[in-house]
Short mmCIF file of C-alpha atoms in Angstrom, two decimals:
data_model
loop_
_atom_site.label_atom_id
_atom_site.label_comp_id
_atom_site.label_asym_id
_atom_site.label_seq_id
_atom_site.Cartn_x
_atom_site.Cartn_y
_atom_site.Cartn_z
CA UNK A 1 68.44 92.61 79.09
CA UNK A 2 71.72 91.20 77.67
CA UNK A 3 74.55 90.85 80.21
CA UNK A 4 78.15 89.84 79.63
CA UNK A 5 80.59 88.77 82.24
CA UNK A 6 84.29 88.28 81.80
CA UNK A 7 86.20 85.73 83.80
CA UNK A 8 89.79 84.44 84.03
CA UNK A 9 93.08 84.89 85.81
CA UNK A 10 93.95 88.32 86.95
CA UNK A 11 97.67 87.66 86.81
CA UNK A 12 99.62 86.07 83.96
CA UNK A 13 103.38 85.53 83.71
CA UNK A 14 105.34 86.97 80.80
CA UNK A 15 105.60 84.69 77.74
CA UNK A 16 102.56 82.69 78.88
CA UNK A 17 99.06 82.65 77.40
CA UNK A 18 96.23 84.90 78.62
CA UNK A 19 92.84 83.15 78.54
CA UNK A 20 89.55 84.72 79.28
CA UNK A 21 85.96 83.66 78.95
CA UNK A 22 82.88 85.80 78.46
CA UNK A 23 79.57 84.37 79.53
CA UNK A 24 76.43 85.78 77.96
CA UNK A 25 73.04 85.92 79.58
CA UNK A 26 69.78 87.30 78.26
CA UNK A 27 70.88 86.50 74.73
CA UNK A 28 72.45 83.75 72.62
CA UNK A 29 75.95 83.63 71.10
CA UNK A 30 74.25 81.47 68.45
CA UNK A 31 72.18 84.33 67.24
CA UNK A 32 72.69 85.28 63.59
CA UNK A 33 72.06 88.90 64.40
CA UNK A 34 75.22 89.67 66.33
CA UNK A 35 78.95 89.44 66.46
CA UNK A 36 80.85 88.93 69.74
CA UNK A 37 84.01 90.79 70.44
CA UNK A 38 86.95 91.54 72.78
CA UNK A 39 88.38 94.97 73.45
CA UNK A 40 91.07 96.01 75.94
CA UNK A 41 92.09 99.19 77.64
CA UNK A 42 95.64 99.58 79.18
CA UNK A 43 95.58 101.52 82.42
CA UNK A 44 95.08 105.27 81.74
CA UNK A 45 94.85 104.65 77.97
CA UNK A 46 92.24 104.30 75.27
CA UNK A 47 90.26 101.40 73.86
CA UNK A 48 91.87 98.85 71.56
CA UNK A 49 89.76 96.38 69.55
CA UNK A 50 91.24 92.86 69.71
CA UNK A 51 88.91 90.58 67.73
CA UNK A 52 85.36 89.51 66.94
CA UNK A 53 83.63 86.40 65.96
CA UNK A 54 80.36 85.27 64.48
CA UNK A 55 78.38 82.26 65.71
CA UNK A 56 79.31 80.30 62.58
CA UNK A 57 82.96 80.51 63.68
CA UNK A 58 84.11 83.22 61.31
CA UNK A 59 86.52 85.61 62.94
CA UNK A 60 88.55 88.77 62.33
CA UNK A 61 91.49 90.13 64.32
CA UNK A 62 93.31 93.34 64.95
CA UNK A 63 96.25 93.12 62.50
CA UNK A 64 98.62 94.25 65.28
CA UNK A 65 97.63 91.29 67.45
CA UNK A 66 96.63 88.69 64.90
CA UNK A 67 99.71 86.51 65.21
CA UNK A 68 99.04 86.01 68.92
CA UNK A 69 95.24 86.02 69.25
CA UNK A 70 92.53 83.42 68.83
CA UNK A 71 88.86 83.53 69.86
CA UNK A 72 86.35 80.68 69.96
CA UNK A 73 82.72 80.11 70.96
CA UNK A 74 81.10 77.45 73.07
CA UNK A 75 77.41 77.54 72.16
CA UNK A 76 76.53 74.85 74.72
CA UNK A 77 77.69 77.16 77.53
CA UNK A 78 76.61 80.42 75.77
CA UNK A 79 80.23 81.65 76.10
CA UNK A 80 83.03 82.88 73.94
CA UNK A 81 86.70 82.97 74.75
CA UNK A 82 89.92 84.80 74.09
CA UNK A 83 93.52 83.47 74.01
CA UNK A 84 96.48 85.81 73.74
CA UNK A 85 99.86 84.13 73.57
CA UNK A 86 103.37 85.22 74.43
CA UNK A 87 102.21 88.09 76.66
CA UNK A 88 104.36 90.91 77.88
CA UNK A 89 103.81 93.79 80.27
CA UNK A 90 102.38 95.73 77.35
CA UNK A 91 99.38 93.34 77.41
CA UNK A 92 98.41 94.50 80.91
CA UNK A 93 94.93 95.98 80.50
CA UNK A 94 91.27 95.83 81.37
CA UNK A 95 89.73 93.30 78.97
CA UNK A 96 86.19 93.76 77.91
CA UNK A 97 83.87 91.49 76.06
CA UNK A 98 81.01 93.08 74.10
CA UNK A 99 78.16 92.31 71.74
CA UNK A 100 78.29 93.84 68.29
CA UNK A 101 74.83 94.67 66.98
CA UNK A 102 73.46 96.11 63.76
CA UNK A 103 72.57 94.95 60.36
CA UNK A 104 73.73 95.21 56.78
CA UNK A 105 77.33 96.01 56.13
CA UNK A 106 80.12 95.94 58.64
CA UNK A 107 80.04 99.68 58.92
CA UNK A 108 76.53 99.59 60.30
CA UNK A 109 77.50 97.58 63.36
CA UNK A 110 78.22 98.96 66.79
CA UNK A 111 79.18 97.74 70.32
CA UNK A 112 75.78 97.82 72.14
CA UNK A 113 76.48 95.81 75.25
CA UNK A 114 79.70 95.57 77.24
CA UNK A 115 80.87 93.45 80.13
CA UNK A 116 82.17 95.09 83.30
CA UNK A 117 85.75 94.37 82.32
CA UNK A 118 88.46 92.34 84.03
CA UNK A 119 91.98 93.52 84.87
CA UNK A 120 94.76 91.29 83.62
CA UNK A 121 98.22 92.05 84.86
CA UNK A 122 101.28 90.58 83.15
CA UNK A 123 103.99 90.17 85.71
CA UNK A 124 106.37 87.50 87.06
CA UNK B 1 96.03 101.30 58.66
CA UNK B 2 93.04 103.51 59.22
CA UNK B 3 93.27 105.97 62.06
CA UNK B 4 90.71 108.11 63.90
CA UNK B 5 91.93 111.25 65.67
CA UNK B 6 90.26 113.04 68.58
CA UNK B 7 91.35 115.98 70.71
CA UNK B 8 92.74 114.78 74.04
CA UNK B 9 90.50 117.10 76.02
CA UNK B 10 87.54 119.46 75.71
CA UNK B 11 86.27 121.76 78.42
CA UNK B 12 82.80 123.25 78.71
CA UNK B 13 80.83 125.28 81.19
CA UNK B 14 77.54 123.85 82.58
CA UNK B 15 74.64 124.56 80.34
CA UNK B 16 76.84 125.26 77.33
CA UNK B 17 77.30 123.15 74.23
CA UNK B 18 80.25 120.79 73.87
CA UNK B 19 81.50 119.44 70.54
CA UNK B 20 83.90 116.52 70.35
CA UNK B 21 85.39 115.82 66.93
CA UNK B 22 86.66 112.63 65.40
CA UNK B 23 88.71 112.84 62.21
CA UNK B 24 89.55 110.15 59.67
CA UNK B 25 90.12 109.87 55.93
CA UNK B 26 86.67 109.95 54.27
CA UNK B 27 85.03 109.19 57.56
CA UNK B 28 81.80 110.62 56.22
CA UNK B 29 81.65 107.61 53.88
CA UNK B 30 81.48 105.30 56.88
CA UNK B 31 79.20 105.14 59.95
CA UNK B 32 80.56 106.51 63.24
CA UNK B 33 79.65 105.37 66.73
CA UNK B 34 80.32 107.09 70.03
CA UNK B 35 80.92 105.68 73.50
CA UNK B 36 80.91 107.37 76.89
CA UNK B 37 83.12 105.99 79.64
CA UNK B 38 83.01 107.30 83.23
CA UNK B 39 85.90 106.53 85.62
CA UNK B 40 85.88 102.85 86.69
CA UNK B 41 83.04 101.97 84.41
CA UNK B 42 82.56 100.15 81.12
CA UNK B 43 82.02 102.13 77.93
CA UNK B 44 78.36 102.93 77.07
CA UNK B 45 77.05 103.38 73.53
CA UNK B 46 75.63 106.88 73.15
CA UNK B 47 75.41 107.35 69.35
CA UNK B 48 75.45 104.79 66.57
CA UNK B 49 75.12 104.94 62.76
CA UNK B 50 76.24 108.66 62.98
CA UNK B 51 73.11 110.11 64.47
CA UNK B 52 70.99 107.50 66.27
CA UNK B 53 70.59 107.36 70.04
CA UNK B 54 70.03 104.13 71.91
CA UNK B 55 67.10 103.95 74.28
CA UNK B 56 67.82 105.82 77.52
CA UNK B 57 70.38 108.25 76.06
CA UNK B 58 69.36 111.94 76.55
CA UNK B 59 68.32 113.93 73.50
CA UNK B 60 70.88 116.55 74.40
CA UNK B 61 73.52 114.16 72.94
CA UNK B 62 73.57 114.20 69.13
CA UNK B 63 75.85 113.18 66.33
CA UNK B 64 76.76 114.16 62.81
CA UNK B 65 79.26 112.85 60.23
CA UNK B 66 80.41 114.52 57.03
CA UNK B 67 83.51 114.75 54.97
CA UNK B 68 86.46 113.71 57.22
CA UNK B 69 84.88 114.52 60.56
CA UNK B 70 82.28 113.09 62.85
CA UNK B 71 81.07 115.25 65.73
CA UNK B 72 79.41 114.42 69.03
CA UNK B 73 77.52 117.41 70.30
CA UNK B 74 76.28 117.70 73.86
CA UNK B 75 73.72 120.57 74.31
CA UNK B 76 73.04 121.99 77.78
CA UNK B 77 75.98 120.09 79.25
CA UNK B 78 75.57 118.71 82.71
CA UNK B 79 78.06 117.71 85.33
CA UNK B 80 76.98 114.08 84.68
CA UNK B 81 78.28 114.38 81.10
CA UNK B 82 81.86 114.63 82.38
CA UNK B 83 83.53 111.51 80.95
CA UNK B 84 85.85 110.13 78.31
CA UNK B 85 84.33 109.81 74.84
CA UNK B 86 85.52 107.49 72.13
CA UNK B 87 84.55 107.47 68.47
CA UNK B 88 84.58 104.22 66.54
CA UNK B 89 84.28 103.22 62.88
CA UNK B 90 85.05 100.26 60.67
CA UNK B 91 87.83 99.94 58.13
CA UNK B 92 86.58 97.23 55.86
CA UNK B 93 86.06 94.32 58.28
CA UNK B 94 88.21 95.69 61.16
CA UNK B 95 87.29 97.97 63.99
CA UNK B 96 89.00 101.28 64.80
CA UNK B 97 88.60 103.39 67.91
CA UNK B 98 89.69 106.93 68.27
CA UNK B 99 92.14 107.83 71.05
CA UNK B 100 89.40 109.31 73.25
CA UNK B 101 88.52 112.80 74.48
CA UNK B 102 88.23 113.77 78.07
CA UNK B 103 85.28 116.08 78.56
CA UNK B 104 85.60 118.35 81.61
CA UNK B 105 82.57 120.28 82.76
CA UNK B 106 84.04 123.30 84.57
#
Protein backbone atom coordinates (compact mmCIF):
# COMPACT_ATOMS: atom_id res chain seq x y z
CA UNK A 1 0.00 0.00 0.00
CA UNK A 2 1.43 3.31 -1.09
CA UNK A 3 1.59 6.01 1.57
CA UNK A 4 2.59 9.64 1.27
CA UNK A 5 3.46 11.95 4.13
CA UNK A 6 3.94 15.69 3.92
CA UNK A 7 6.35 17.49 6.24
CA UNK A 8 7.55 21.03 6.72
CA UNK A 9 6.96 24.23 8.69
CA UNK A 10 3.38 25.01 9.62
CA UNK A 11 4.04 28.74 9.74
CA UNK A 12 5.82 30.86 7.12
CA UNK A 13 6.33 34.61 7.14
CA UNK A 14 5.10 36.77 4.26
CA UNK A 15 7.60 37.19 1.42
CA UNK A 16 9.53 34.10 2.50
CA UNK A 17 9.69 30.68 0.80
CA UNK A 18 7.41 27.82 1.71
CA UNK A 19 9.22 24.49 1.58
CA UNK A 20 7.55 21.10 1.95
CA UNK A 21 8.69 17.52 1.50
CA UNK A 22 6.66 14.44 0.66
CA UNK A 23 8.03 11.09 1.77
CA UNK A 24 6.76 8.09 -0.17
CA UNK A 25 6.55 4.58 1.26
CA UNK A 26 5.30 1.40 -0.37
CA UNK A 27 6.33 2.71 -3.76
CA UNK A 28 9.20 4.40 -5.56
CA UNK A 29 9.45 7.96 -6.87
CA UNK A 30 11.80 6.46 -9.46
CA UNK A 31 9.02 4.43 -11.02
CA UNK A 32 8.38 5.19 -14.67
CA UNK A 33 4.68 4.46 -14.18
CA UNK A 34 3.78 7.49 -12.09
CA UNK A 35 3.96 11.23 -11.72
CA UNK A 36 4.20 12.94 -8.32
CA UNK A 37 2.21 16.05 -7.56
CA UNK A 38 1.34 18.83 -5.14
CA UNK A 39 -2.19 20.16 -4.62
CA UNK A 40 -3.42 22.72 -2.12
CA UNK A 41 -6.72 23.68 -0.54
CA UNK A 42 -7.26 27.06 1.16
CA UNK A 43 -9.44 26.83 4.28
CA UNK A 44 -13.06 26.28 3.29
CA UNK A 45 -12.27 26.32 -0.43
CA UNK A 46 -11.65 23.90 -3.27
CA UNK A 47 -8.66 22.01 -4.59
CA UNK A 48 -5.97 23.77 -6.61
CA UNK A 49 -3.35 21.82 -8.53
CA UNK A 50 0.15 23.25 -8.07
CA UNK A 51 2.60 21.09 -10.01
CA UNK A 52 3.75 17.59 -10.87
CA UNK A 53 6.97 15.94 -11.76
CA UNK A 54 8.24 12.75 -13.34
CA UNK A 55 11.14 10.72 -11.98
CA UNK A 56 13.25 11.88 -14.90
CA UNK A 57 12.96 15.44 -13.63
CA UNK A 58 10.45 16.73 -16.14
CA UNK A 59 7.90 19.02 -14.54
CA UNK A 60 4.79 21.04 -15.22
CA UNK A 61 3.28 23.84 -13.20
CA UNK A 62 -0.04 25.62 -12.72
CA UNK A 63 0.35 28.70 -14.93
CA UNK A 64 -0.99 30.91 -12.13
CA UNK A 65 1.83 29.82 -9.81
CA UNK A 66 4.60 28.97 -12.24
CA UNK A 67 6.72 32.04 -11.56
CA UNK A 68 6.97 31.16 -7.84
CA UNK A 69 6.99 27.36 -7.78
CA UNK A 70 9.63 24.69 -8.13
CA UNK A 71 9.50 20.99 -7.38
CA UNK A 72 12.29 18.44 -7.19
CA UNK A 73 12.88 14.79 -6.41
CA UNK A 74 15.39 13.04 -4.18
CA UNK A 75 15.41 9.43 -5.30
CA UNK A 76 17.91 8.41 -2.60
CA UNK A 77 15.38 9.38 0.07
CA UNK A 78 12.29 8.47 -1.95
CA UNK A 79 11.02 12.01 -1.49
CA UNK A 80 9.88 14.92 -3.60
CA UNK A 81 9.68 18.54 -2.55
CA UNK A 82 7.87 21.80 -3.16
CA UNK A 83 9.19 25.33 -2.93
CA UNK A 84 6.83 28.31 -3.21
CA UNK A 85 8.51 31.68 -3.03
CA UNK A 86 7.28 35.16 -2.06
CA UNK A 87 4.32 33.82 -0.14
CA UNK A 88 1.37 35.92 1.00
CA UNK A 89 -1.65 35.22 3.14
CA UNK A 90 -3.37 33.92 0.01
CA UNK A 91 -0.98 30.96 0.07
CA UNK A 92 -2.37 29.79 3.42
CA UNK A 93 -3.76 26.33 2.72
CA UNK A 94 -3.61 22.63 3.40
CA UNK A 95 -0.95 21.27 1.07
CA UNK A 96 -1.31 17.71 -0.21
CA UNK A 97 1.15 15.54 -2.06
CA UNK A 98 -0.26 12.85 -4.31
CA UNK A 99 0.69 10.11 -6.72
CA UNK A 100 -0.59 10.40 -10.26
CA UNK A 101 -1.28 7.02 -11.82
CA UNK A 102 -2.47 5.89 -15.21
CA UNK A 103 -1.03 5.17 -18.61
CA UNK A 104 -1.04 6.54 -22.09
CA UNK A 105 -1.87 10.20 -22.64
CA UNK A 106 -2.02 12.79 -19.87
CA UNK A 107 -5.81 12.67 -19.93
CA UNK A 108 -5.77 9.08 -18.76
CA UNK A 109 -3.96 9.89 -15.50
CA UNK A 110 -5.59 10.41 -12.13
CA UNK A 111 -4.63 11.13 -8.49
CA UNK A 112 -4.82 7.70 -6.89
CA UNK A 113 -3.01 8.18 -3.58
CA UNK A 114 -2.96 11.29 -1.41
CA UNK A 115 -1.08 12.30 1.70
CA UNK A 116 -2.94 13.41 4.80
CA UNK A 117 -2.15 17.04 4.08
CA UNK A 118 -0.33 19.67 6.08
CA UNK A 119 -1.65 23.11 6.98
CA UNK A 120 0.69 25.95 6.16
CA UNK A 121 -0.21 29.37 7.51
CA UNK A 122 1.41 32.50 6.12
CA UNK A 123 1.57 35.12 8.84
CA UNK A 124 4.06 37.41 10.49
CA UNK B 1 -7.50 28.66 -19.38
CA UNK B 2 -9.72 25.61 -19.14
CA UNK B 3 -12.43 25.64 -16.48
CA UNK B 4 -14.66 23.00 -14.92
CA UNK B 5 -17.95 24.10 -13.36
CA UNK B 6 -19.84 22.25 -10.65
CA UNK B 7 -22.99 23.19 -8.72
CA UNK B 8 -22.01 24.35 -5.22
CA UNK B 9 -24.48 22.04 -3.56
CA UNK B 10 -26.77 19.07 -4.20
CA UNK B 11 -29.26 17.62 -1.76
CA UNK B 12 -30.71 14.12 -1.79
CA UNK B 13 -32.89 11.99 0.44
CA UNK B 14 -31.51 8.70 1.76
CA UNK B 15 -32.05 5.88 -0.70
CA UNK B 16 -32.56 8.21 -3.64
CA UNK B 17 -30.24 8.92 -6.57
CA UNK B 18 -27.91 11.90 -6.55
CA UNK B 19 -26.36 13.34 -9.68
CA UNK B 20 -23.44 15.75 -9.56
CA UNK B 21 -22.46 17.43 -12.80
CA UNK B 22 -19.19 18.84 -14.05
CA UNK B 23 -19.21 21.05 -17.12
CA UNK B 24 -16.37 22.08 -19.38
CA UNK B 25 -15.81 22.83 -23.04
CA UNK B 26 -15.77 19.52 -24.93
CA UNK B 27 -15.20 17.70 -21.65
CA UNK B 28 -16.46 14.52 -23.30
CA UNK B 29 -13.31 14.51 -25.42
CA UNK B 30 -11.23 14.19 -22.27
CA UNK B 31 -11.27 11.77 -19.35
CA UNK B 32 -12.86 12.90 -16.08
CA UNK B 33 -12.01 11.78 -12.58
CA UNK B 34 -13.98 12.31 -9.38
CA UNK B 35 -12.79 12.67 -5.78
CA UNK B 36 -14.73 12.43 -2.54
CA UNK B 37 -13.61 14.51 0.43
CA UNK B 38 -15.12 14.23 3.88
CA UNK B 39 -14.53 16.91 6.52
CA UNK B 40 -10.99 16.90 7.84
CA UNK B 41 -9.90 14.15 5.45
CA UNK B 42 -7.86 13.94 2.27
CA UNK B 43 -9.61 13.51 -1.07
CA UNK B 44 -10.26 9.95 -2.20
CA UNK B 45 -10.43 8.86 -5.83
CA UNK B 46 -13.89 7.39 -6.53
CA UNK B 47 -14.09 7.44 -10.35
CA UNK B 48 -11.34 7.59 -12.96
CA UNK B 49 -11.28 7.55 -16.75
CA UNK B 50 -14.94 8.59 -16.77
CA UNK B 51 -16.48 5.34 -15.57
CA UNK B 52 -13.96 3.19 -13.68
CA UNK B 53 -14.12 2.57 -9.94
CA UNK B 54 -10.98 1.94 -7.87
CA UNK B 55 -10.96 -1.13 -5.67
CA UNK B 56 -13.10 -0.63 -2.60
CA UNK B 57 -15.43 1.99 -4.07
CA UNK B 58 -19.09 0.89 -3.88
CA UNK B 59 -20.89 0.01 -7.09
CA UNK B 60 -23.58 2.58 -6.27
CA UNK B 61 -21.10 5.26 -7.40
CA UNK B 62 -20.88 5.54 -11.17
CA UNK B 63 -19.67 8.02 -13.73
CA UNK B 64 -20.41 9.11 -17.27
CA UNK B 65 -19.02 11.74 -19.62
CA UNK B 66 -20.41 13.04 -22.88
CA UNK B 67 -20.53 16.31 -24.73
CA UNK B 68 -19.68 19.09 -22.30
CA UNK B 69 -20.74 17.32 -19.10
CA UNK B 70 -19.39 14.61 -16.84
CA UNK B 71 -21.75 13.22 -14.23
CA UNK B 72 -21.17 11.40 -10.97
CA UNK B 73 -24.21 9.38 -10.01
CA UNK B 74 -24.77 7.93 -6.57
CA UNK B 75 -27.59 5.38 -6.45
CA UNK B 76 -29.26 4.45 -3.19
CA UNK B 77 -27.51 7.33 -1.46
CA UNK B 78 -26.46 6.68 2.12
CA UNK B 79 -25.57 9.03 4.95
CA UNK B 80 -21.93 8.04 4.51
CA UNK B 81 -21.97 9.54 1.00
CA UNK B 82 -22.36 13.05 2.44
CA UNK B 83 -19.17 14.81 1.39
CA UNK B 84 -17.63 17.28 -1.01
CA UNK B 85 -17.06 15.95 -4.52
CA UNK B 86 -14.54 17.33 -7.02
CA UNK B 87 -14.23 16.58 -10.70
CA UNK B 88 -10.84 16.76 -12.41
CA UNK B 89 -9.60 16.71 -15.98
CA UNK B 90 -6.52 17.56 -17.96
CA UNK B 91 -6.06 20.53 -20.25
CA UNK B 92 -3.16 19.41 -22.40
CA UNK B 93 -0.43 18.79 -19.80
CA UNK B 94 -1.96 20.73 -16.92
CA UNK B 95 -4.49 19.64 -14.32
CA UNK B 96 -7.82 21.30 -13.66
CA UNK B 97 -10.18 20.72 -10.73
CA UNK B 98 -13.79 21.74 -10.57
CA UNK B 99 -14.87 24.01 -7.75
CA UNK B 100 -16.47 21.18 -5.81
CA UNK B 101 -20.02 20.17 -4.89
CA UNK B 102 -21.26 19.64 -1.36
CA UNK B 103 -23.59 16.65 -1.27
CA UNK B 104 -26.06 16.78 1.58
CA UNK B 105 -28.06 13.68 2.49
CA UNK B 106 -31.21 14.98 4.13
